[in-house]
mmCIF file of C-alpha atoms in Angstrom:
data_model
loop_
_atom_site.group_PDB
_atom_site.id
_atom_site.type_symbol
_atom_site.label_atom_id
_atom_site.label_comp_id
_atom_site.label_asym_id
_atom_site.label_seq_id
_atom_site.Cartn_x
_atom_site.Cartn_y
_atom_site.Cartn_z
ATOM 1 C CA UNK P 1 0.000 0.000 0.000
ATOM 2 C CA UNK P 2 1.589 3.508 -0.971
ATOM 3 C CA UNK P 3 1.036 5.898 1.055
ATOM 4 C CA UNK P 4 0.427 10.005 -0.438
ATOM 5 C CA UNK P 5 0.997 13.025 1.150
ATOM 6 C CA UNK P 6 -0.908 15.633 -0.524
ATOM 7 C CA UNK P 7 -0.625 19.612 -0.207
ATOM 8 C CA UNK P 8 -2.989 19.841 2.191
ATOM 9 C CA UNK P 9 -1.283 17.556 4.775
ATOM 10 C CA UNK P 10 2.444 19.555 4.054
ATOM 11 C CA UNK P 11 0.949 22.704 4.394
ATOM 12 C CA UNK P 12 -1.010 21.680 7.388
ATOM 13 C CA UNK P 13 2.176 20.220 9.078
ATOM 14 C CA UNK P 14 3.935 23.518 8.049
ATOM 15 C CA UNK P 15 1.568 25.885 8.789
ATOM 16 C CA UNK P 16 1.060 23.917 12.643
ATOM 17 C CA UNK P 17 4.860 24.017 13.144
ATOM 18 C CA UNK P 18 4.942 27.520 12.648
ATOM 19 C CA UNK P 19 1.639 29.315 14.205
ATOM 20 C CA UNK P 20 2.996 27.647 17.305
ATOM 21 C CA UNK P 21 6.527 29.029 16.529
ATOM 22 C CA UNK P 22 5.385 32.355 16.549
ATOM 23 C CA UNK P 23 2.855 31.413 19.359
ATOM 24 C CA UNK P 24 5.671 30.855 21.617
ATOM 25 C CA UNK P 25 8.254 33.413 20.405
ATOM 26 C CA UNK P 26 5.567 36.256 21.236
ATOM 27 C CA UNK P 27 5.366 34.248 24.873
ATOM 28 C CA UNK P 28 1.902 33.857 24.634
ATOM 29 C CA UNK P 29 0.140 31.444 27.174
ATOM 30 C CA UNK P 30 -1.136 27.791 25.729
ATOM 31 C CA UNK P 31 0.851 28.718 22.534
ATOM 32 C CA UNK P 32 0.361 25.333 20.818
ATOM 33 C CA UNK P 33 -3.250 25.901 20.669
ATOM 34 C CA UNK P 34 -2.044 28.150 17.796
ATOM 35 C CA UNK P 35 -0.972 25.327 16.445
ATOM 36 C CA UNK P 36 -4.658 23.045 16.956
ATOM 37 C CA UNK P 37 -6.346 26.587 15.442
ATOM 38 C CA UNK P 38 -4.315 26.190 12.144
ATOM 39 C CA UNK P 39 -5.499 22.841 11.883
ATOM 40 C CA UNK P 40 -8.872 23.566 12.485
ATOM 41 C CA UNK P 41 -8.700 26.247 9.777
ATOM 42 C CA UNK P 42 -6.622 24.630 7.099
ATOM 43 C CA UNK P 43 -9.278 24.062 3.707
ATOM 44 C CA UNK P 44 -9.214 22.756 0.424
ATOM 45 C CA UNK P 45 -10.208 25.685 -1.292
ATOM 46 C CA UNK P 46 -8.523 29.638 -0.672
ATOM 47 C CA UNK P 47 -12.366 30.986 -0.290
ATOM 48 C CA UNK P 48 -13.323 28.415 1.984
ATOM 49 C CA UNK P 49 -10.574 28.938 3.887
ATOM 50 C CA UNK P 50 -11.309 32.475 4.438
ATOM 51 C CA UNK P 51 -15.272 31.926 4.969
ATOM 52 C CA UNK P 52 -14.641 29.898 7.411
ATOM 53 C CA UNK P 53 -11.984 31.825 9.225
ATOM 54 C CA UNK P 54 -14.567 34.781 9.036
ATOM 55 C CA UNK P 55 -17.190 32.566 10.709
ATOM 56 C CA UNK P 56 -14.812 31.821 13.589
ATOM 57 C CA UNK P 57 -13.935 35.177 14.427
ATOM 58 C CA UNK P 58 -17.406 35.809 14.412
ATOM 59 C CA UNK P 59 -18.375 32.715 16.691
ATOM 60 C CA UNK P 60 -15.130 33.392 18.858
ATOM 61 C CA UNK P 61 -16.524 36.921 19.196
ATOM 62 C CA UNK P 62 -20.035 35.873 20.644
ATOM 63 C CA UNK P 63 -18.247 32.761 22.865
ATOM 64 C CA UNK P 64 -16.222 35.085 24.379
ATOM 65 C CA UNK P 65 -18.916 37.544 25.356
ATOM 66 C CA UNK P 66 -21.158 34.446 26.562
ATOM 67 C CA UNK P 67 -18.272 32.932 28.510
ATOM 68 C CA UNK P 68 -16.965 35.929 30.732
ATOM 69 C CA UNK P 69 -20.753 36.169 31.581
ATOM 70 C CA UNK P 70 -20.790 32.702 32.458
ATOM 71 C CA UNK P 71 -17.509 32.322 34.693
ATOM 72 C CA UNK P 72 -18.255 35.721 36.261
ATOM 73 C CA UNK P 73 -21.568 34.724 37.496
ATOM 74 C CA UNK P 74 -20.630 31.044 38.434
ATOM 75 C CA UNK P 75 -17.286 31.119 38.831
ATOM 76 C CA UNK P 76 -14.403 29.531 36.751
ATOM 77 C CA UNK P 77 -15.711 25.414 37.234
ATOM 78 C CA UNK P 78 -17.065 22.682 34.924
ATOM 79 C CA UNK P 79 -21.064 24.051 35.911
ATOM 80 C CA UNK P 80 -20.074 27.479 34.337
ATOM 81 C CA UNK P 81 -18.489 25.978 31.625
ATOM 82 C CA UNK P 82 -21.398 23.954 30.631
ATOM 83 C CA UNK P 83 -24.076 26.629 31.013
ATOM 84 C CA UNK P 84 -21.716 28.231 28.841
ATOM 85 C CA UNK P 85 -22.274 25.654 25.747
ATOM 86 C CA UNK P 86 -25.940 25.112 26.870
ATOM 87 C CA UNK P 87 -26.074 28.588 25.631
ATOM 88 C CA UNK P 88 -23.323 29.047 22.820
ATOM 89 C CA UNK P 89 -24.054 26.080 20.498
ATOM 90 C CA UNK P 90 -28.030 27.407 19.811
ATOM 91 C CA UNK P 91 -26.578 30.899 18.930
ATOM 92 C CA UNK P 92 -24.102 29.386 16.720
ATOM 93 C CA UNK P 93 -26.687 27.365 14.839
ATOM 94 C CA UNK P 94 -28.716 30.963 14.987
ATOM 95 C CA UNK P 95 -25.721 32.831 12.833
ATOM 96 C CA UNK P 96 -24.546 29.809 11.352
ATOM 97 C CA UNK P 97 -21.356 29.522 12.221
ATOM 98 C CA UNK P 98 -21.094 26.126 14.062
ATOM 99 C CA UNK P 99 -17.788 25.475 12.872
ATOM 100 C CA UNK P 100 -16.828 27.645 15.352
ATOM 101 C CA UNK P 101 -17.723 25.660 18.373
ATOM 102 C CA UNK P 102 -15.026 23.864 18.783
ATOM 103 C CA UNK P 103 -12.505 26.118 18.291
ATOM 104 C CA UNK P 104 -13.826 28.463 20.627
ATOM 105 C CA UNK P 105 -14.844 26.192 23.240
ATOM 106 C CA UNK P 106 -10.821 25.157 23.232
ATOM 107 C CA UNK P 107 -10.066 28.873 23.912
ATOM 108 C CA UNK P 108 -12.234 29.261 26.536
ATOM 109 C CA UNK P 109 -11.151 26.132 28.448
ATOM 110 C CA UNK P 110 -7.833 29.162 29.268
ATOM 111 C CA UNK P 111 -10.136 31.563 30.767
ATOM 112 C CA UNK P 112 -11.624 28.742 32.949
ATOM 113 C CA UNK P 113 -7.905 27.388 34.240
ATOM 114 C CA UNK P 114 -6.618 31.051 34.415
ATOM 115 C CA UNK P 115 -9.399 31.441 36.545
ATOM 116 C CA UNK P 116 -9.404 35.360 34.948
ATOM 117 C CA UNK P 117 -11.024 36.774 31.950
ATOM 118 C CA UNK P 118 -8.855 40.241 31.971
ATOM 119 C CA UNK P 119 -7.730 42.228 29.559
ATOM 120 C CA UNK P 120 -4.603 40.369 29.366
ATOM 121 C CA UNK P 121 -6.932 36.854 28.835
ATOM 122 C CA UNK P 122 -8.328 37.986 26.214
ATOM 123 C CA UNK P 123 -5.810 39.789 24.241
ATOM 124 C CA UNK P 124 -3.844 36.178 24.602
ATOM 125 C CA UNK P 125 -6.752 34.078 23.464
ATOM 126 C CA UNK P 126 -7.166 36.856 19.996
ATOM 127 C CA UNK P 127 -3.676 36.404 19.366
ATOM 128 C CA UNK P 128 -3.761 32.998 19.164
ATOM 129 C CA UNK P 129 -6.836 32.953 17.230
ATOM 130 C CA UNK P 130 -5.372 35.433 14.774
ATOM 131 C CA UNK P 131 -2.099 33.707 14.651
ATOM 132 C CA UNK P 132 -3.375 30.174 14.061
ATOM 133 C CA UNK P 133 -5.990 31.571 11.476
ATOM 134 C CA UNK P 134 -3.577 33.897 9.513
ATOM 135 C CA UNK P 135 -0.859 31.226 9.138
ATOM 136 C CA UNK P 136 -3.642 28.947 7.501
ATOM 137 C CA UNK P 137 -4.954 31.478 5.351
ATOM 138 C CA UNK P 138 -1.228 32.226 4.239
ATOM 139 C CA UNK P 139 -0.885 28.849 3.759
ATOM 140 C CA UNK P 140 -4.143 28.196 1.511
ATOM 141 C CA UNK P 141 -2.591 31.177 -0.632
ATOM 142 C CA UNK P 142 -0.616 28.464 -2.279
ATOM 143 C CA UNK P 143 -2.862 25.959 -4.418
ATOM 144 C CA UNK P 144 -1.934 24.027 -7.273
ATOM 145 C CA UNK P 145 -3.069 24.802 -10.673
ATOM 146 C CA UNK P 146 -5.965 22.894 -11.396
ATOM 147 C CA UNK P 147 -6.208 23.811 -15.058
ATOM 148 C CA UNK P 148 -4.074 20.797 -16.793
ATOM 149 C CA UNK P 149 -6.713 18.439 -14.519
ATOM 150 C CA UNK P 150 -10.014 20.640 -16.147
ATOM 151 C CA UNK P 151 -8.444 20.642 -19.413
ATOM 152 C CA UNK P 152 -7.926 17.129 -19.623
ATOM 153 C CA UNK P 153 -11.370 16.897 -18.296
ATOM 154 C CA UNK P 154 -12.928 18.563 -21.255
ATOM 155 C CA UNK P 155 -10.752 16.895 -23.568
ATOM 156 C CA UNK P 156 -12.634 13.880 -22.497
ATOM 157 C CA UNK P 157 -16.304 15.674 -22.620
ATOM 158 C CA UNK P 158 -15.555 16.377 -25.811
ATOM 159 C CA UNK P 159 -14.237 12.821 -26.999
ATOM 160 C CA UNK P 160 -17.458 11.524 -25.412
ATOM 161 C CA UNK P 161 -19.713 13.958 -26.682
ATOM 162 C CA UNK P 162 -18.188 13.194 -30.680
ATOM 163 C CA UNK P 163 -18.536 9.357 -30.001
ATOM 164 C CA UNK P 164 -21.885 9.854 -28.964
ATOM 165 C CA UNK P 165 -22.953 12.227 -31.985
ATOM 166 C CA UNK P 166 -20.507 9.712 -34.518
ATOM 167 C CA UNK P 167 -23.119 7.266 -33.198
ATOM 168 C CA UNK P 168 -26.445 8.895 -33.819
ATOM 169 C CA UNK P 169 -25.476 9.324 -37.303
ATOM 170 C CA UNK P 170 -24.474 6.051 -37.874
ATOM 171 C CA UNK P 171 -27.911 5.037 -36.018
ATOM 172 C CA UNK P 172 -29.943 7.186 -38.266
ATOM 173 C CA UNK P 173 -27.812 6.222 -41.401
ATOM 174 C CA UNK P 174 -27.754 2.820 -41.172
ATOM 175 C CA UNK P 175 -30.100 2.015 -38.896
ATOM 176 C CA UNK P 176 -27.335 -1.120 -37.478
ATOM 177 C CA UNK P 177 -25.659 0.010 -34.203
ATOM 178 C CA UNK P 178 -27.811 -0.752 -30.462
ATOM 179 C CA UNK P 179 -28.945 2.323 -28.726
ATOM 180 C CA UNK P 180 -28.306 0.501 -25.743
ATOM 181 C CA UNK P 181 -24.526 1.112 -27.266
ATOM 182 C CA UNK P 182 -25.246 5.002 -27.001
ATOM 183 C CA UNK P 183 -27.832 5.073 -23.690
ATOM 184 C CA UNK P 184 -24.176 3.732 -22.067
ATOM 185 C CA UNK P 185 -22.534 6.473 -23.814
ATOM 186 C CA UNK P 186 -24.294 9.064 -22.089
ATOM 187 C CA UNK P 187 -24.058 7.911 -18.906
ATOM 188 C CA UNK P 188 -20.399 7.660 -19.139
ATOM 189 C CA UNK P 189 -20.576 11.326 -20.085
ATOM 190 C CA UNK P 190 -22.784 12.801 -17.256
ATOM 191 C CA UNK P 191 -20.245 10.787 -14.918
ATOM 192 C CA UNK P 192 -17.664 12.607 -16.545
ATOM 193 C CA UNK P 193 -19.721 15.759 -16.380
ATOM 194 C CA UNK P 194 -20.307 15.597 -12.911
ATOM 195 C CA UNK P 195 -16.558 15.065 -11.835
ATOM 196 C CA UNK P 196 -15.723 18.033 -13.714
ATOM 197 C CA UNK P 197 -17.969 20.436 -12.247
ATOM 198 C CA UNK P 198 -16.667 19.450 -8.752
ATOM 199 C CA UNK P 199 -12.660 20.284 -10.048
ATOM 200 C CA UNK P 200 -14.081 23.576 -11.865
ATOM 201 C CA UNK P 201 -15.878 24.957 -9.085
ATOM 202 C CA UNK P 202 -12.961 24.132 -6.897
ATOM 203 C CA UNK P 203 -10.778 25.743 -9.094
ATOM 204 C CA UNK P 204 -12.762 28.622 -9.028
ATOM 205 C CA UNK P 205 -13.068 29.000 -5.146
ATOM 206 C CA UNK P 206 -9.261 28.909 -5.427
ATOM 207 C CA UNK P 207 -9.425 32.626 -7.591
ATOM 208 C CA UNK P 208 -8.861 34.351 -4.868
ATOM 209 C CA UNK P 209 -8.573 38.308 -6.302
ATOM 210 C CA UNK P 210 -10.341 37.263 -9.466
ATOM 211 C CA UNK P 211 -13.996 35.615 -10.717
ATOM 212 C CA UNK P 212 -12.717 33.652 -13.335
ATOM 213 C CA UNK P 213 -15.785 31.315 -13.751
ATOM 214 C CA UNK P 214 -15.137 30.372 -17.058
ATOM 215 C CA UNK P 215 -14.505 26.702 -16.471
ATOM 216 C CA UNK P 216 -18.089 26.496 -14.880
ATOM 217 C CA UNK P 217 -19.647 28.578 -17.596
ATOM 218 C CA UNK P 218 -18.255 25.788 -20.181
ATOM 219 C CA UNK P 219 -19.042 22.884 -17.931
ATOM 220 C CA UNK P 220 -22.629 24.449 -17.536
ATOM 221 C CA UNK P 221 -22.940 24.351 -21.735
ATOM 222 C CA UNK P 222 -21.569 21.073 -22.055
ATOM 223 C CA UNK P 223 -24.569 19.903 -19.385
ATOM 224 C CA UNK P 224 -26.570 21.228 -21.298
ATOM 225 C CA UNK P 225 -26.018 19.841 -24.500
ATOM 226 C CA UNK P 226 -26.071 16.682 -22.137
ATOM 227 C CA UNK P 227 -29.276 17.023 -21.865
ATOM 228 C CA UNK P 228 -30.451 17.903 -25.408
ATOM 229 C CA UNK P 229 -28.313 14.591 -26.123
ATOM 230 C CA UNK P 230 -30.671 12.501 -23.933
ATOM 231 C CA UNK P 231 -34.090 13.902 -25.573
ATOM 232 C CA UNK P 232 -32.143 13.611 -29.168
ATOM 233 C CA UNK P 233 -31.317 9.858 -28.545
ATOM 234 C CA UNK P 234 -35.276 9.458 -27.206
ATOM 235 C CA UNK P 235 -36.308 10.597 -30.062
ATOM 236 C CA UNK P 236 -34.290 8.825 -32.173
ATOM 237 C CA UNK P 237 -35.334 4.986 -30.643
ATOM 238 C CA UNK P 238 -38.950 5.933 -31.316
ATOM 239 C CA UNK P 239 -38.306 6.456 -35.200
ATOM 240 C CA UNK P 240 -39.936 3.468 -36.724
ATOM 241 C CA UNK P 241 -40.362 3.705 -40.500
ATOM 242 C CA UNK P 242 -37.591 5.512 -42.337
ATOM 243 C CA UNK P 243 -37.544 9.765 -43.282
ATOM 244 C CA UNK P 244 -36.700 10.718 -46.098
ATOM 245 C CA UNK P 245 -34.164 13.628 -44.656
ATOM 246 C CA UNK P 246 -32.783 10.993 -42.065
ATOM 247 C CA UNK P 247 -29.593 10.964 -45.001
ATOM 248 C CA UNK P 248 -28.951 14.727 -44.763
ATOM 249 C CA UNK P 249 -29.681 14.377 -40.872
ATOM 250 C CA UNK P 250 -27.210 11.989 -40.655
ATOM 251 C CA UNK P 251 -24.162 13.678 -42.506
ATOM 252 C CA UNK P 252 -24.694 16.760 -40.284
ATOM 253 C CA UNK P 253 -24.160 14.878 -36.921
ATOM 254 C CA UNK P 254 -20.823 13.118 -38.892
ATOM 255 C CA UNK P 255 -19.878 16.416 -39.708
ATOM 256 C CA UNK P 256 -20.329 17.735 -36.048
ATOM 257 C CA UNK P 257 -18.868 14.895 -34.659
ATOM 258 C CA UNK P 258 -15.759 15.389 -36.831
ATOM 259 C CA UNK P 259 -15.340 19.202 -35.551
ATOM 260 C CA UNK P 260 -16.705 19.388 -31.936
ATOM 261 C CA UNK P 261 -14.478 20.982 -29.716
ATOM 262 C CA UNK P 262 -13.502 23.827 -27.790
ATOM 263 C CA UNK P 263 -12.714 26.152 -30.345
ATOM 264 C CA UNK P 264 -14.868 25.801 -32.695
ATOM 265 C CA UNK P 265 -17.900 28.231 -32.728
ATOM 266 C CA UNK P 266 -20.535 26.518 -34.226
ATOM 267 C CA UNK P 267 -22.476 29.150 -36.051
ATOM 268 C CA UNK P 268 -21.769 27.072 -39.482
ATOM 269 C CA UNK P 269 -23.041 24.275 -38.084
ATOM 270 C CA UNK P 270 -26.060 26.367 -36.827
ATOM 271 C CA UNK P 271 -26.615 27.896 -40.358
ATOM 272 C CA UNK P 272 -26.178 23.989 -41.954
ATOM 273 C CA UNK P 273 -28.769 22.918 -40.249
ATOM 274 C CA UNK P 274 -31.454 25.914 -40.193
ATOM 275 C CA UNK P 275 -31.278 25.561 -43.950
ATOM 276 C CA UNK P 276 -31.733 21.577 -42.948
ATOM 277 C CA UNK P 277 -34.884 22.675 -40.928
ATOM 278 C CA UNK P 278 -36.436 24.778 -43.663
ATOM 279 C CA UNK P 279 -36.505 21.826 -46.242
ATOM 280 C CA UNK P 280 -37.631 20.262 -43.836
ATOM 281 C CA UNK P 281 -40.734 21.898 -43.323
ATOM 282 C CA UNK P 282 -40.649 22.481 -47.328
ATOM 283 C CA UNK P 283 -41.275 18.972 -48.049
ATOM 284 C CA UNK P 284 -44.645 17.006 -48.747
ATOM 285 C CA UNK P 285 -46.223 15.320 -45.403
ATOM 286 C CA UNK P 286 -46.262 11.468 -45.883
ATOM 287 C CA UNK P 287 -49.533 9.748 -46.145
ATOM 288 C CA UNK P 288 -49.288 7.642 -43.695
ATOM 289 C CA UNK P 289 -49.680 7.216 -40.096
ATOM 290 C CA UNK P 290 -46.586 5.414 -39.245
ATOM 291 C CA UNK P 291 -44.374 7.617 -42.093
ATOM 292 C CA UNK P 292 -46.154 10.826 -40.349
ATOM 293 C CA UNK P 293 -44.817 9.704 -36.717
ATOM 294 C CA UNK P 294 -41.427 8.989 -37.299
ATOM 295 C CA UNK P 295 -41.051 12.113 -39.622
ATOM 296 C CA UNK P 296 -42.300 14.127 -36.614
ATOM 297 C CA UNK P 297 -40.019 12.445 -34.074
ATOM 298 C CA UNK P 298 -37.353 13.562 -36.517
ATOM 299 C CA UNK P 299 -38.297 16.917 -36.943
ATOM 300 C CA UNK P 300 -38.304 17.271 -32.639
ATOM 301 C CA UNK P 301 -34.488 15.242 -32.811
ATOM 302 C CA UNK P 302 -33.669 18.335 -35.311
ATOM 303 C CA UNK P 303 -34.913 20.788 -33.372
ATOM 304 C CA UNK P 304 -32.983 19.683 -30.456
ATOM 305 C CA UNK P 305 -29.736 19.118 -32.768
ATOM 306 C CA UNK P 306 -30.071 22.673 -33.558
ATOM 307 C CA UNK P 307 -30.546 23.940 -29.716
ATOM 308 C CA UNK P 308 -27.140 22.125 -28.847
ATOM 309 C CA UNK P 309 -25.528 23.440 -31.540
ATOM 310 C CA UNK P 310 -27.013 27.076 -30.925
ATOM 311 C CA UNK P 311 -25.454 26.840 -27.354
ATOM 312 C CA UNK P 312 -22.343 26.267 -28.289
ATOM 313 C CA UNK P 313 -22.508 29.504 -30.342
ATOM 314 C CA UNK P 314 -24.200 31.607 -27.557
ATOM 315 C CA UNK P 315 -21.497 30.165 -25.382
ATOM 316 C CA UNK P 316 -18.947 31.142 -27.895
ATOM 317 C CA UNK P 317 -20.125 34.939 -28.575
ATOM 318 C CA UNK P 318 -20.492 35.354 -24.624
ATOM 319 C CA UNK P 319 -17.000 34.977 -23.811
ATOM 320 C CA UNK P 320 -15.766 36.701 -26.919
ATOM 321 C CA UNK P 321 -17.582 39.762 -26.060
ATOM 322 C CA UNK P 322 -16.051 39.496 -22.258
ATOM 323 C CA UNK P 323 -12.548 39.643 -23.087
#
């Protein structure tokens, strides 16, 4: 069994070591709780790191006021201290800041075995709270670039997205692949999907000074599409007699397939397949039922063909008019 050490574990161990350095150099009392603090505050993300840093001082802030109460009505014992909670942990749930509990409950465990709550109390228990907290925000200042993970990630999107179109036209061309074969496809690529949504929006909460969301926006479009792809392939398995456009149809989802990516804008493909659309509706209704059904269920497959494909282009335009 190999065992990993990721960032968060080095910068955790090196963030500990030295809140509790400085803890100590500063002569503070209980200095290594500087040290616990840090841990506490360590995150995976730079902007949950600082929420939840902001929701401590905030919960520290109300402890503190609740606990000097406490001990200087009771006196410094275990009863105090738990009237003291009895109290605390509803108001925390009240601003929503339990991940403060805790944390503070640890720093007000000194004022209880000082058997004070002076000035000099509470200026110790801030500067270990600041101390421990700024270290780990320091600390979570220093993320790896997640980019070469996204990008692969919509490398593979897209590879799923062109087998799964390659498919449909060979489905509608030939009429000889499963779409079992494709219903498997999809799910593959809303797995896929899903993973990279997580990595983008942790990317993003790692953008600090800037709200870079592009990543999400693209993810967003390619769910999207996911979806039209699901109501495409629907209607597609319920096409029973063959269309006479179903050739055209086909070539344009080859053609797709053969070009999706990033980069590409889409508004030829857009304009291929309005013209598609209008001779379409241009042509002579069949006769009968059956014909009349599964040229219908085409025409809705089209219409969704064209939405995914007009997304793209929206998608396209949008960030080309924001940088």
């Amino acid at each position: 069994m190999t065992m990993h050490i990721g960032m968060r574990t080095i910068k955790t161990a090196v963030g500990t070591a030295a809140a509790m350095l400085i803890a100590y150099s500063l002569h503070l009392e209980y200095w290594a709780a500087a040290g616990i603090i840090t841990i506490l505050s360590v995150q995976n993300t730079t902007k949950a790191s600082f929420r939840l840093v902001a929701y401590r001082l905030l919960a520290t802030l109300l402890g503190f006021v609740i606990a000097i109460g406490a001990f200087l009505i009771l006196g410094y014992n275990a009863f105090a201290f738990g009237v003291f909670l009895v109290i605390f942990i509803p108001i925390t749930n009240v601003f929503a800041v339990q991940s403060g509990i805790v944390m503070t409950a640890v720093l007000v465990t000194h004022f209880m075995m000082a058997r004070s709550c002076s000035w000099f109390w509470i200026k110790n228990e801030l500067l270990l709270l600041a101390i421990g907290a700024g270290v780990a925000l320091i600390a979570n200042l220093f993320m790896p670039s997640l980019e070469a993970k996204i990008m692969g990630f919509q490398k593979q999107v897209e590879a799923e997205m062109r087998e799964i179109i390659d498919h449909m036209s060979q489905q509608l061309g030939t009429d000889q692949l499963k779409s079992a074969d494709n219903w498997a496809n999809l799910s593959d690529l809303k797995m896929t999907l899903d993973a990279a949504v997580a990595w983008a929006n942790r990317h993003s909460d790692n953008q600090l000074l800037s709200e870079n969301d592009y990543y999400q926006a693209y993810f967003e479009m390619r769910a999207n599409q996911y979806e039209l792809l699901r109501q495409m392939q629907d209607s597609l398995d319920r096409i029973e007699t063959p269309v006479m456009q179903a050739a055209v149809i086909s070539d344009a989802l080859a053609m797709t397939a053969s070009v999706l990516n990033e980069d590409n804008p889409a508004a030829q493909l857009v304009t291929m397949v309005k013209k598609i659309q209008r001779d379409f509706a241009a042509s002579p209704l069949p006769t009968d039922r059956a014909s009349f059904e599964s040229r219908a269920r085409l025409f809705y497959f089209l219409e969704d063909f064209s939405r995914l494909l007009q997304l793209k282009r929206n998608f396209n335009h949008i960030i080309s008019s924001q940088n």
